[in-house]
Short mmCIF file of C-alpha atoms in Angstrom, two decimals:
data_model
loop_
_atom_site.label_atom_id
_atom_site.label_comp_id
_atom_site.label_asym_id
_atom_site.label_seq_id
_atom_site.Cartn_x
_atom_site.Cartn_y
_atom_site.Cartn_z
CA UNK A 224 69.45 -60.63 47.68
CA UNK A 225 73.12 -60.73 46.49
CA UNK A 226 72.38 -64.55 45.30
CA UNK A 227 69.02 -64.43 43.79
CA UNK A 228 70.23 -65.34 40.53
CA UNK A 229 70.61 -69.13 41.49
CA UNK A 230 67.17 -69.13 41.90
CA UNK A 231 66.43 -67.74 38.64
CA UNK A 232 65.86 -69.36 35.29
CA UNK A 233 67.82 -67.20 32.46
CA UNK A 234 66.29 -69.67 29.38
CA UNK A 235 62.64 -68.96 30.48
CA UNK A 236 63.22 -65.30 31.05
CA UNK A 237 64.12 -65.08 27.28
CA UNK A 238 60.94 -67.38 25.98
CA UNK A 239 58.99 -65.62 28.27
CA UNK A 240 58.86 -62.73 25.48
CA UNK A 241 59.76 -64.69 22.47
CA UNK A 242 58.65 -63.28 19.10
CA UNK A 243 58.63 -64.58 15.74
CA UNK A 244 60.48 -61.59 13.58
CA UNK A 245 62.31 -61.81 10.16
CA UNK A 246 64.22 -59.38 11.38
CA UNK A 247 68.10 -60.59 10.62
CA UNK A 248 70.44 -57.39 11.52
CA UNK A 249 71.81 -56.41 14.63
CA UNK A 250 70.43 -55.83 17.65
CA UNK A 251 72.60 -54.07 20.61
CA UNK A 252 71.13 -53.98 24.52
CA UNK A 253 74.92 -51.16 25.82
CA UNK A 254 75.29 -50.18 28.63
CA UNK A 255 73.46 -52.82 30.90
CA UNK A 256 74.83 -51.70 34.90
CA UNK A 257 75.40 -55.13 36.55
CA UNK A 258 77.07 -56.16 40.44
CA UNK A 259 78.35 -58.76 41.25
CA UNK A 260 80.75 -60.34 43.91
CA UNK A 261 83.77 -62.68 43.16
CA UNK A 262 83.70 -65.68 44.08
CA UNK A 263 87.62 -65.77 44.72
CA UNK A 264 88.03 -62.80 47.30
CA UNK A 265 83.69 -62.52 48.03
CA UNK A 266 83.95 -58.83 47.19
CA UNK A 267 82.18 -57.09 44.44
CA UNK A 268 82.79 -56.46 40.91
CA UNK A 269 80.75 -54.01 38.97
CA UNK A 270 80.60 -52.13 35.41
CA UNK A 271 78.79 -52.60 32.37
CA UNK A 272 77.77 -55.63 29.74
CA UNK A 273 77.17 -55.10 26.29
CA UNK A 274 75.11 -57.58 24.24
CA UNK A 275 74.49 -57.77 20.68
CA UNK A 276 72.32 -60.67 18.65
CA UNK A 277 72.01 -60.89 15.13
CA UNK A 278 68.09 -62.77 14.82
CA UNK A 279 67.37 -65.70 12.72
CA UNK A 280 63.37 -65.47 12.81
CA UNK A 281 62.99 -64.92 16.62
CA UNK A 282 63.39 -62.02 18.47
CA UNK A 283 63.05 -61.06 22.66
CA UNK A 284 62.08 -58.18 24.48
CA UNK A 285 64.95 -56.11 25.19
CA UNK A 286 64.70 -55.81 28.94
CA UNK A 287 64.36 -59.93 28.86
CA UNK A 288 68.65 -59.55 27.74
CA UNK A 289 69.12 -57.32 30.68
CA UNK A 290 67.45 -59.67 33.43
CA UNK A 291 69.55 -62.30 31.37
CA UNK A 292 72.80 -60.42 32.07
CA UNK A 293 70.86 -59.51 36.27
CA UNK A 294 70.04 -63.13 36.86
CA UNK A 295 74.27 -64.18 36.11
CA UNK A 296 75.60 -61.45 37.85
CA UNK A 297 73.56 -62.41 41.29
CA UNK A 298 75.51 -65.06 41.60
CA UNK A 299 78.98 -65.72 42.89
CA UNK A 300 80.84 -65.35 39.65
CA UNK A 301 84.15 -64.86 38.07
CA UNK A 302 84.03 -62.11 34.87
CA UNK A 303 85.26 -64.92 32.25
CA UNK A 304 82.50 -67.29 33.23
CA UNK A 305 79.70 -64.68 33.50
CA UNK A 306 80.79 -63.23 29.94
CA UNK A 307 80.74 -66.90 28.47
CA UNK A 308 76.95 -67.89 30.36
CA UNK A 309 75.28 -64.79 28.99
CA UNK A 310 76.91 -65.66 25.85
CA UNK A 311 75.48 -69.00 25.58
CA UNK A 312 71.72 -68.30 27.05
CA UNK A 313 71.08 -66.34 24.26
CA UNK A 314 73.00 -68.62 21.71
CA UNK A 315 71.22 -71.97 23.08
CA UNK A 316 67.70 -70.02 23.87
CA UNK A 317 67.22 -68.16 20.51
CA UNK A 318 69.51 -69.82 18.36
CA UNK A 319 70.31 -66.30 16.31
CA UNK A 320 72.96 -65.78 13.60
CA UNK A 321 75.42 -64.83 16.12
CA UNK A 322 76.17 -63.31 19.32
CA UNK A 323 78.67 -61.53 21.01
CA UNK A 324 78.89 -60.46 24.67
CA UNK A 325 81.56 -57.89 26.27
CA UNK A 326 81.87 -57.19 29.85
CA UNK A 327 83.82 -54.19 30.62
CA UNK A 328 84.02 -53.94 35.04
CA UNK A 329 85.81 -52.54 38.15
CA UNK A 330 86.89 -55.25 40.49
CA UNK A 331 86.63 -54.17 44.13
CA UNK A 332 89.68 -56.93 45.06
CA UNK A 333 92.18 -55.20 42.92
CA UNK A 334 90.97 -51.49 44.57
CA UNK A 335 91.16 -52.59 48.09
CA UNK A 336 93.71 -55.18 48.50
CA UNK A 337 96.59 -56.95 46.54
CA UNK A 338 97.68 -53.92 44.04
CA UNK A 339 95.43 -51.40 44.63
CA UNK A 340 95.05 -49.95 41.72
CA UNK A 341 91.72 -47.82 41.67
CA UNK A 342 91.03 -47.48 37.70
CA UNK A 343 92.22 -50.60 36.79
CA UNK A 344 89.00 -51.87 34.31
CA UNK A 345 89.02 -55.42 32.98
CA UNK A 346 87.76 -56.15 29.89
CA UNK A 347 86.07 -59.41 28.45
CA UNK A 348 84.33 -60.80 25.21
CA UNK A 349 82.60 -63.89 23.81
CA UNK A 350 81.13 -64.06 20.65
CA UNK A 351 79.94 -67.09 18.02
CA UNK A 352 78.07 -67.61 14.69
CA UNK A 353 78.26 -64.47 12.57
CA UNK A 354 80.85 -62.33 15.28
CA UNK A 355 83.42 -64.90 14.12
CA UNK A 356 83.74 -62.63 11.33
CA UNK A 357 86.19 -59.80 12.14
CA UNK A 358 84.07 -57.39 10.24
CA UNK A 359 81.20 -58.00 12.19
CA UNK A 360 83.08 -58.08 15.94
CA UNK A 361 84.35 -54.35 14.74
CA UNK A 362 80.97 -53.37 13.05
CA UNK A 363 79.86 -54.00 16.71
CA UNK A 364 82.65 -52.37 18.35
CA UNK A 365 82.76 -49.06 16.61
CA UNK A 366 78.72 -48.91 17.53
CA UNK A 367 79.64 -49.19 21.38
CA UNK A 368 82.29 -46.74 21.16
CA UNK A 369 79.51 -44.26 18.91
CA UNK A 370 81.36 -44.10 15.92
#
């Protein structure tokens, strides 16, 4: 179902597989496919969300970040607001050093109507705690790009 993220709890998904870890460095769940549909035009917007967490004594399983970014995108959404919820799940669930979220997607309302333009990717980012740090925001950036 398109919507079955409303019915979904994002918070318990995360304590569901809650560990206690002293592991404090970064952790990076790239590359997570997502769909979604706008909640302006109702057609669908798709691409990829990148997540990264620095722990402060608690950890999760890694899939429970992908659900996290599945149950927000079934759910009529714009990209800003989806960027900002997965953002602040993990922030207010596992209250880590920092975290930063970037959404990079296609948006099926610029392709087929208003300007048309078929490559056009939109890209957004959230981040708190330790990503306020420039260093850290481009420590995580050069690791998505592989460098």
């Amino acid at each position: 179902m398109l919507t079955r993220g409303y019915s979904q709890d994002p918070h318990k998904v995360l304590t569901d597989a809650l560990f206690e870890e002293p592991y404090n460095q970064m952790v990076i769940v790239k590359d997570i496919d997502f769909f979604s549909l706008c909640e302006h035009h109702m057609l669908p917007f798709y691409g990829k969300a990148h997540v990264a967490y620095i722990p402060n004594g608690r950890i999760t399983g890694l899939s429970k970040i992908a659900r996290v970014v599945d149950i927000y995108s079934h759910r009529l959404q714009v990209q800003e607001r989806m960027t900002q919820q997965i953002r602040e799940c993990i922030q207010e669930t596992l209250r880590p050093l920092g975290v930063m979220v970037v959404i990079e997607a296609r948006h099926m309302c610029m392709q087929m109507r208003g300007v048309e333009k078929q490559n056009a990717i939109t890209t957004t980012s959230d981040f708190c705690g330790a990503f306020n740090q420039a260093k850290t925001r481009q420590e995580l950036m050069n690791l998505l790009r592989g460098e």
